[in-house]
Coordinates of C-alpha atoms and ligand atoms in Angstrom, one line a residue:
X1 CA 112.7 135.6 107.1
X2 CA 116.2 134.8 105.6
X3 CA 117.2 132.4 102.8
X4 CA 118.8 129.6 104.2
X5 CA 121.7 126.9 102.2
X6 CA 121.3 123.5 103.5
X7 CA 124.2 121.6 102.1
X8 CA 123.3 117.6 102.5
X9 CA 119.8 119.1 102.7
X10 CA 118.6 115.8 101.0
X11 CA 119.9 113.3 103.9
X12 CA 118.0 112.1 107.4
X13 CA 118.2 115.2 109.4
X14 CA 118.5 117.8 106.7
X15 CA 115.5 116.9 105.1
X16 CA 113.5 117.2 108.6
X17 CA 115.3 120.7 109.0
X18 CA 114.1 121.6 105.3
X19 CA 110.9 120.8 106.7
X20 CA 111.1 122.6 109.4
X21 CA 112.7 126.1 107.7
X22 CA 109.9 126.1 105.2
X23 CA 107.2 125.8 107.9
X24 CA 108.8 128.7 109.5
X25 CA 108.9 130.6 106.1
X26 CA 112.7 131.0 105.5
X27 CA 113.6 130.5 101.7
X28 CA 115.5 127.1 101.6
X29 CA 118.6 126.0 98.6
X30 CA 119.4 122.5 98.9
X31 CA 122.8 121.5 97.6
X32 CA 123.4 117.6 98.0
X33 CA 125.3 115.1 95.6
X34 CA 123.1 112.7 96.4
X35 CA 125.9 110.3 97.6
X36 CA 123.6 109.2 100.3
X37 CA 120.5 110.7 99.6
X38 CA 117.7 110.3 97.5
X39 CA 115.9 113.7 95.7
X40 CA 112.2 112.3 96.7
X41 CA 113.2 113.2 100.2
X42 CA 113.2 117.1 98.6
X43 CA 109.9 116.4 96.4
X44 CA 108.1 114.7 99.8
X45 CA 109.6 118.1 101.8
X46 CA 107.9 120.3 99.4
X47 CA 104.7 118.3 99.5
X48 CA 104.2 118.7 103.1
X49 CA 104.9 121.9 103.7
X50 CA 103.0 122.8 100.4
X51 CA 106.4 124.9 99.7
X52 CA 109.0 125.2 97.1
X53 CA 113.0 124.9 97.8
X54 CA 115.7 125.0 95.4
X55 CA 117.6 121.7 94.6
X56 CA 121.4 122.1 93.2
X57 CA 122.8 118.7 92.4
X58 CA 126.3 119.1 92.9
X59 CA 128.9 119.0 95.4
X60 CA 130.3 121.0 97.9
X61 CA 133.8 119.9 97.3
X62 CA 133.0 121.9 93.3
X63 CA 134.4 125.8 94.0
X64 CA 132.9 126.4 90.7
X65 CA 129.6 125.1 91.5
X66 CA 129.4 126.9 94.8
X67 CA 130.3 130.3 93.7
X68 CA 127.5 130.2 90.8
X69 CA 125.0 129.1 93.8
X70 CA 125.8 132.5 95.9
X71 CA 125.8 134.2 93.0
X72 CA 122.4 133.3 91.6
X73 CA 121.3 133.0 95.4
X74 CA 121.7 135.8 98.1
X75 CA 122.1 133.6 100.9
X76 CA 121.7 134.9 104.5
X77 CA 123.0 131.9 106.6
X78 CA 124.3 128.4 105.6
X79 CA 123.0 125.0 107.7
X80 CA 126.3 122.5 106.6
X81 CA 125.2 118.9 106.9
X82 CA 127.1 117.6 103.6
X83 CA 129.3 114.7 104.9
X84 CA 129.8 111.1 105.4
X85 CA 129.3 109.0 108.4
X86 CA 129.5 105.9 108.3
X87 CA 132.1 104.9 111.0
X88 CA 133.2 101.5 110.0
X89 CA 133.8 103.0 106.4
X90 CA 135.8 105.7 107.6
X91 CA 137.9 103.0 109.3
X92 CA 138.8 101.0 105.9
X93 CA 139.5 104.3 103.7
X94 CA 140.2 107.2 105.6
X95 CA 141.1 109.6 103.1
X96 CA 137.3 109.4 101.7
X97 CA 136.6 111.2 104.9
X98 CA 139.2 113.6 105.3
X99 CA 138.7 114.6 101.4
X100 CA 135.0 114.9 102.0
X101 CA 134.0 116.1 105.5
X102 CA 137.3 118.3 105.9
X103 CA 138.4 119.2 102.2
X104 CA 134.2 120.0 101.9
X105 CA 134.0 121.8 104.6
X106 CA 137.3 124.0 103.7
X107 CA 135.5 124.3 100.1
X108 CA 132.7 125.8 101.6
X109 CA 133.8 128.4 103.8
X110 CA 136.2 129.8 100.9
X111 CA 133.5 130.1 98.8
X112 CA 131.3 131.7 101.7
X113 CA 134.1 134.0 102.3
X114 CA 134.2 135.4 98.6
X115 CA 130.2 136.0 98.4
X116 CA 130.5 137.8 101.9
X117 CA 128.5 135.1 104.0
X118 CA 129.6 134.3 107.5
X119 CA 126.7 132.8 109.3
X120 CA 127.4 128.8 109.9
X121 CA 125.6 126.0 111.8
X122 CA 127.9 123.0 111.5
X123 CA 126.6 119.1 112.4
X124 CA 129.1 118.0 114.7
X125 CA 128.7 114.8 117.1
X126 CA 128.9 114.3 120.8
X127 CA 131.9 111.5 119.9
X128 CA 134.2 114.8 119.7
X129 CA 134.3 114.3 123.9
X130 CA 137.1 112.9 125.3
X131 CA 135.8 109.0 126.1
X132 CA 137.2 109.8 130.1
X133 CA 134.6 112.3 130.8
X134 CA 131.7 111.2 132.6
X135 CA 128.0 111.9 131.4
X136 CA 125.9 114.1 132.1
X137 CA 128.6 115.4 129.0
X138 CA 128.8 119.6 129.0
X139 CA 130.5 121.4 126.6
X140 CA 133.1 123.1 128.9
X141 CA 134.7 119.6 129.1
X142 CA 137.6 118.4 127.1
X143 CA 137.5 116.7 124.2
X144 CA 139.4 114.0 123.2
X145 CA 140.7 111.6 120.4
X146 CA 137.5 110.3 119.0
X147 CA 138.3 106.3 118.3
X148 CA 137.4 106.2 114.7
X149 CA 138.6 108.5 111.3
X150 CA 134.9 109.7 111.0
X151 CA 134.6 111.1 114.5
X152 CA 138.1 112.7 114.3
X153 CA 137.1 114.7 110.8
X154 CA 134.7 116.2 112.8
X155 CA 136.9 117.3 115.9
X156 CA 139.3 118.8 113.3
X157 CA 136.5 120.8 111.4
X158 CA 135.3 122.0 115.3
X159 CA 138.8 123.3 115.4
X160 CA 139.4 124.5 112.3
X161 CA 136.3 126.5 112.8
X162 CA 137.0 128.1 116.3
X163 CA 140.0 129.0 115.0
X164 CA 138.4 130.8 111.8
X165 CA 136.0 133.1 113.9
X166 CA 138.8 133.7 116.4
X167 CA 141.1 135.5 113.4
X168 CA 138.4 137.1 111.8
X169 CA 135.3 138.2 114.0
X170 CA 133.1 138.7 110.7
X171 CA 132.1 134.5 111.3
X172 CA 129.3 133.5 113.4
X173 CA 129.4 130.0 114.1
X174 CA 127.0 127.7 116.1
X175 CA 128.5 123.8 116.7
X176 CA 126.2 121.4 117.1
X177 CA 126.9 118.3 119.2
X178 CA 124.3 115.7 118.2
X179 CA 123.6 113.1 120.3
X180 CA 121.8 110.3 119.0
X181 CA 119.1 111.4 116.1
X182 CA 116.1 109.0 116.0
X183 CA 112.3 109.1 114.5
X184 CA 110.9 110.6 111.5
X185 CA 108.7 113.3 110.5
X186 CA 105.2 112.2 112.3
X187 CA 103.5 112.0 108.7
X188 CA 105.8 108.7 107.8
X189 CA 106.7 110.5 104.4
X190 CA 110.4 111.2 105.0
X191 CA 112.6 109.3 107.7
X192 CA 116.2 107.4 107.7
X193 CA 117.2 105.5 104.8
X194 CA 120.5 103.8 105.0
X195 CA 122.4 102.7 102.2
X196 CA 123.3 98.9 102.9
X197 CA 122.9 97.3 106.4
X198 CA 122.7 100.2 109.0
X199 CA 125.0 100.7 111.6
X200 CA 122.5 102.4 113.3
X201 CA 120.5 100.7 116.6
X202 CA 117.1 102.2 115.5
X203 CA 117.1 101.8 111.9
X204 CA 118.2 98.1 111.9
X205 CA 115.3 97.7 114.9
X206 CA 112.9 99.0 112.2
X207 CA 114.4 96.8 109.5
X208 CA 113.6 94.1 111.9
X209 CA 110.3 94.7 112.7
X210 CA 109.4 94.5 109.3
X211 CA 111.0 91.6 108.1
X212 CA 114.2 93.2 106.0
X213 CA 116.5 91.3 108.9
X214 CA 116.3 88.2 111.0
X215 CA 116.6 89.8 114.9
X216 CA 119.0 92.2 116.7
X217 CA 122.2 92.0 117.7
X218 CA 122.7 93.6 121.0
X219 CA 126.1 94.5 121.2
X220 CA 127.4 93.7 125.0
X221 CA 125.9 93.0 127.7
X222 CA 128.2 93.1 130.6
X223 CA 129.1 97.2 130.6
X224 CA 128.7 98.9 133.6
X225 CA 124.7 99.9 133.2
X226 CA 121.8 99.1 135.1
X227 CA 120.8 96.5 132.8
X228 CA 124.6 95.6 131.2
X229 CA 123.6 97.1 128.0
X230 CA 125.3 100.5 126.1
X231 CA 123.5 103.7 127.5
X232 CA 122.5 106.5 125.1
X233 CA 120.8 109.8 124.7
X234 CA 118.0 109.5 122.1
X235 CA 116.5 112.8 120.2
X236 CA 113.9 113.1 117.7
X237 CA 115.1 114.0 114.4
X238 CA 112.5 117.0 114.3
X239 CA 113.7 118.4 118.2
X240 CA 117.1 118.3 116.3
X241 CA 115.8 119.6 113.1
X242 CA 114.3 122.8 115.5
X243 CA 117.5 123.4 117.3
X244 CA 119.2 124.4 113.7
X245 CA 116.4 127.4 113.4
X246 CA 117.0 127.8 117.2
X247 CA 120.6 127.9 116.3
X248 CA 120.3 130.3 113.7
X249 CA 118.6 132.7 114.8
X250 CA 120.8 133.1 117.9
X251 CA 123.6 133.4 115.2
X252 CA 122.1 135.6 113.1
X253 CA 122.6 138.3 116.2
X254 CA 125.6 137.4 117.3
X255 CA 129.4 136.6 116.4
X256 CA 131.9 133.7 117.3
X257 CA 131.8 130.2 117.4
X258 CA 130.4 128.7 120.2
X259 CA 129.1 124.6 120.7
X260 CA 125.6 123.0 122.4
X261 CA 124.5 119.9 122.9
X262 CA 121.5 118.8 121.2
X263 CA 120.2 116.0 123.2
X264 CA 117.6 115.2 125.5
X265 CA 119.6 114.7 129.0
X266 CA 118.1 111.0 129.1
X267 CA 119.8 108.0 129.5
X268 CA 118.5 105.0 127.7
X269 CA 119.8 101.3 127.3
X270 CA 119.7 99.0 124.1
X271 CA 117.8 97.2 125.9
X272 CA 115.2 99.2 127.1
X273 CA 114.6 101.0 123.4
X274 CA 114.4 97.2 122.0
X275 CA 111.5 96.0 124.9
X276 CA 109.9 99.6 124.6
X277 CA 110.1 99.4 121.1
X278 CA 107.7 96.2 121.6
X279 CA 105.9 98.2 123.7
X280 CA 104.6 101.0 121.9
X281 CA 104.3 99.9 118.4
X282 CA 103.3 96.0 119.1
X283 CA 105.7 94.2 116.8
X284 CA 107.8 91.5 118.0
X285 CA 111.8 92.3 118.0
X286 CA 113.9 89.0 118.2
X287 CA 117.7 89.4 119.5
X288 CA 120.7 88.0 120.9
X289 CA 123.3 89.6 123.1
X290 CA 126.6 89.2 121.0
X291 CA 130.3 90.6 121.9
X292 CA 130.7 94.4 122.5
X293 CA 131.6 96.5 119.3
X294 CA 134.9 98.0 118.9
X295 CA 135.3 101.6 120.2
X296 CA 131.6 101.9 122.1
X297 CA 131.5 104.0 125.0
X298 CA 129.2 102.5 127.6
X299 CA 127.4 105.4 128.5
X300 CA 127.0 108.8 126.6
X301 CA 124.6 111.3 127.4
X302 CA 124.1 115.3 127.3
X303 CA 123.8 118.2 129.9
X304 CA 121.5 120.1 127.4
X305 CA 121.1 122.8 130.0
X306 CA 123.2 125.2 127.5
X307 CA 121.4 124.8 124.4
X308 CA 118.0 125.6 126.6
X309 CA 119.1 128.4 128.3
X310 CA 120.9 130.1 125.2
X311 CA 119.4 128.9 122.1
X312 CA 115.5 129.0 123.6
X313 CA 115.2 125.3 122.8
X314 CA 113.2 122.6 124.0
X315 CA 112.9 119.0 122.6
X316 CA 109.4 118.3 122.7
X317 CA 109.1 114.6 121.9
X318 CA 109.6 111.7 124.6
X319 CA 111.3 108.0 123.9
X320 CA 107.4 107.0 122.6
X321 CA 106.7 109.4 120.1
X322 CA 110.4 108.7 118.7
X323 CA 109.6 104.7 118.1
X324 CA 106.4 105.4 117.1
X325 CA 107.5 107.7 114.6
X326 CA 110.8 105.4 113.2
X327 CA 108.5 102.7 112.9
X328 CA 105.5 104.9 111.2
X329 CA 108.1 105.9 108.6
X330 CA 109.5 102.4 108.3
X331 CA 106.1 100.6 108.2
X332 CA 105.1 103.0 105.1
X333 CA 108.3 102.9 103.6
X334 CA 109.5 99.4 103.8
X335 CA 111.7 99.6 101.6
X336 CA 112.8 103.5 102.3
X337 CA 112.5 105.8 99.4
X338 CA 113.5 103.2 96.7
X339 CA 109.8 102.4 96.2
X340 CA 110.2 99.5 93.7
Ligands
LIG1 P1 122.9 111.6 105.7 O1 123.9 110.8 105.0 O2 121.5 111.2 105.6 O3 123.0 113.1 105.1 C1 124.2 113.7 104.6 C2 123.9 114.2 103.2 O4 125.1 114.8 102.7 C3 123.5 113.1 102.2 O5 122.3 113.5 101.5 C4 124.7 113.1 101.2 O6 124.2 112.7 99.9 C5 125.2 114.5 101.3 N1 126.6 114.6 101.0 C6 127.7 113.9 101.4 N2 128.8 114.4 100.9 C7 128.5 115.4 100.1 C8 129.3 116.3 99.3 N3 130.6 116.2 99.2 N4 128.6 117.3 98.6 C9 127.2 117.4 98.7 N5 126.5 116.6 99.4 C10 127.1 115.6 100.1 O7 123.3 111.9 107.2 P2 122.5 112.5 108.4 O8 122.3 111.5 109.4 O9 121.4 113.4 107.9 O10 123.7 113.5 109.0 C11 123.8 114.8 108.6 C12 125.1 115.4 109.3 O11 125.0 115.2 110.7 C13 126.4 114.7 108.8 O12 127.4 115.6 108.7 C14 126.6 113.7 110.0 O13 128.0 113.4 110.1 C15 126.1 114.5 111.2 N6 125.8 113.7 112.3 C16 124.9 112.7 112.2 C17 124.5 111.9 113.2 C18 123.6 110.7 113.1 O14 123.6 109.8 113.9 N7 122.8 110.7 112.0 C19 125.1 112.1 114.5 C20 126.0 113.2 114.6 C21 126.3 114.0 113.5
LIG2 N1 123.9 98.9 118.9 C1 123.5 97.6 119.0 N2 123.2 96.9 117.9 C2 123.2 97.5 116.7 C3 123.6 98.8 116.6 C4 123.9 99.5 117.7 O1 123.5 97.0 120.1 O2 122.9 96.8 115.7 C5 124.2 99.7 120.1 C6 125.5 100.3 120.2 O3 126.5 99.4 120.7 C7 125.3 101.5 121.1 C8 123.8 101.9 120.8 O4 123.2 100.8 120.2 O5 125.3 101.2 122.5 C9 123.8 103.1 119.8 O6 124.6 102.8 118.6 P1 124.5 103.6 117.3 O7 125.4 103.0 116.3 O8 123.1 103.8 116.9 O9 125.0 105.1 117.7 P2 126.4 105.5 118.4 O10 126.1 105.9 119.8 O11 127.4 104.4 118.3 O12 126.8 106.8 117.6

């Protein structure tokens, strides 16, 4: 078992992967700032796994914060989710992003560097491939220009990276190209909770299915897709959550930097998660087809064959279980974790 940093350990999908390294008995330290977070996502982690982590409120941009943690810690690997993402933010003030998501990142590995730890699963995004190649997406093609400032941050730190372990062969470093995390832990006690109106297709589905928002916007309907709508690759948060332990434990053994797509290898319209969303959970979803948003792709899905074969993972959880399980969460939780 090995004692495990999770920085943005409070967020979505760090606080399904706390989850998920305490289940498996690692020792987990949590250091978030809270920026988009909320602590009871920690306390409800610790309740279900009827386990303790450590919580450091802080950030990972403070060198003087970090250092004490690795001191007072002896930290074996680090999981690095600390960052922002919301695109249209990154747009209107880009220097946010860079300062958080690249300067944080930089911040980081110094201060892994000086207490000697070079194990590193980084959350990077399937919007790092260039927008020409054609899906099934594998990581031996290019990637590209990614259309906004948030999607470029996280090129640069994939390069920045690669370039790190390929000076000093000490790093082990495992990329992780997320497709597009949906669902919630099945218990409905931790899930998404956006700040503001989400961005997000499946959390502002949920807000509309219990009342928070008026209907859908669907945002084109005339791409080139069976049913004219934007094609995605949909994973539940705790298949993702699973591929970090897979992840890590493959770089615990071995050196480099190296990327894999976490995603399920399934196609799936707007359309069909709105009418299957219906479906399964029996709630009525109003929407309107309204003009294409700036910088979509219309189709983006994974070859996951590399992250099977090599990190011995295996999502486990169909398009069912994940709009049962976002809508579970949100139905409990209407108004997230801000219980009031
Ligand atoms: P999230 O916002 O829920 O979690 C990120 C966490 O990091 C938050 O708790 C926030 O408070 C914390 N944080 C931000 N800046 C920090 C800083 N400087 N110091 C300390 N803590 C800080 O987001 P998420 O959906 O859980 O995403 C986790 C990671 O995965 C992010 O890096 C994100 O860019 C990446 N990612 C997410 C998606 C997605 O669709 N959710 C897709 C691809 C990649
Ligand atoms: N989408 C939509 N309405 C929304 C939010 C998203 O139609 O309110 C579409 C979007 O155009 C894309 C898909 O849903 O085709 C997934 O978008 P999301 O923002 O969740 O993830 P992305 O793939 O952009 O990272």
């Amino acid at each position: 078992m090995a004692k495990i940093l999770v920085t943005g350990g409070a967020g979505y999908i760090g606080s399904h992967t706390c989850v998920e390294l305490l289940t498996a008995g690692h020792d987990v330290v949590v250091i978030d700032n809270l920026s988009n977070s909320s602590a009871a996502s920690l306390s409800r982690a610790e309740q279900l796994t009827q386990k303790k982590l450590s919580f450091i409120e802080g950030d990972i941009r403070d060198a003087t914060v970090l250092d004490q943690l690795f001191q007072e810690h002896s930290i074996d690997a680090v999981i690095h989710f600390a960052g922002l993402k919301a695109v249209g933010e990154s747009q209107q003030i880009p220097l946010r992003y860079f300062d958080n998501n690249i300067g944080g990142t930089i911040c980081l590995i110094r201060a892994m560097q000086r207490a000697g730890v070079f194990k590193l699963v980084f959350s990077s995004s399937a919007t790092v491939y260039d927008e020409s190649n054609a899906s099934p997406l594998n990581e031996d093609m290019p990637t590209g220009m990614p259309s906004n400032n948030y999607g470029y941050t996280k090129l640069i730190v994939e390069q920045m990276l690669e370039k790190l372990a390929a000076a000093d062969d000490q790093w082990s470093i495992a990329l992780l190209r997320y497709f597009n995390p949906v669902g919630a832990h099945k218990s409905g006690r931790i899930g998404e909770d956006p700040n503001g109106i989400p961005n997000n297709l499946m959390p502002y589905l949920t807000q509309v299915a219990v009342g928070r928002r008026q209907k859908l916007s669907i945002f084109g309907n005339d791409y080139d897709t069976p049913d004219g709508t934007g094609v995605r690759d949909y994973i539940h948060v705790v298949d993702l959550a699973n591929a970090h332990l897979c992840a890590l434990n493959h770089r615990l053994k071995t050196q480099g930097c190296r990327a894999w797509n976490i995603g399920t290898g399934n196609g799936i319209s707007v359309k069909q998660i709105r009418d299957n969303f219906e479906k399964v959970n029996g709630v009525e979803i109003p929407f309107e087809y309204v003009p294409r948003r700036e910088g979509d792709v219309a189709t983006s899905f994974a070859d996951n064959a590399r992250a099977i074969a090599e990190l011995g993972w295996q999502p486990q959880y169909g398009l069912a279980d994940m709009l049962a399980d976002s809508w579970n969460w949100q139905k409990q939780n209407p108004n997230g974790f801000n219980e009031s």
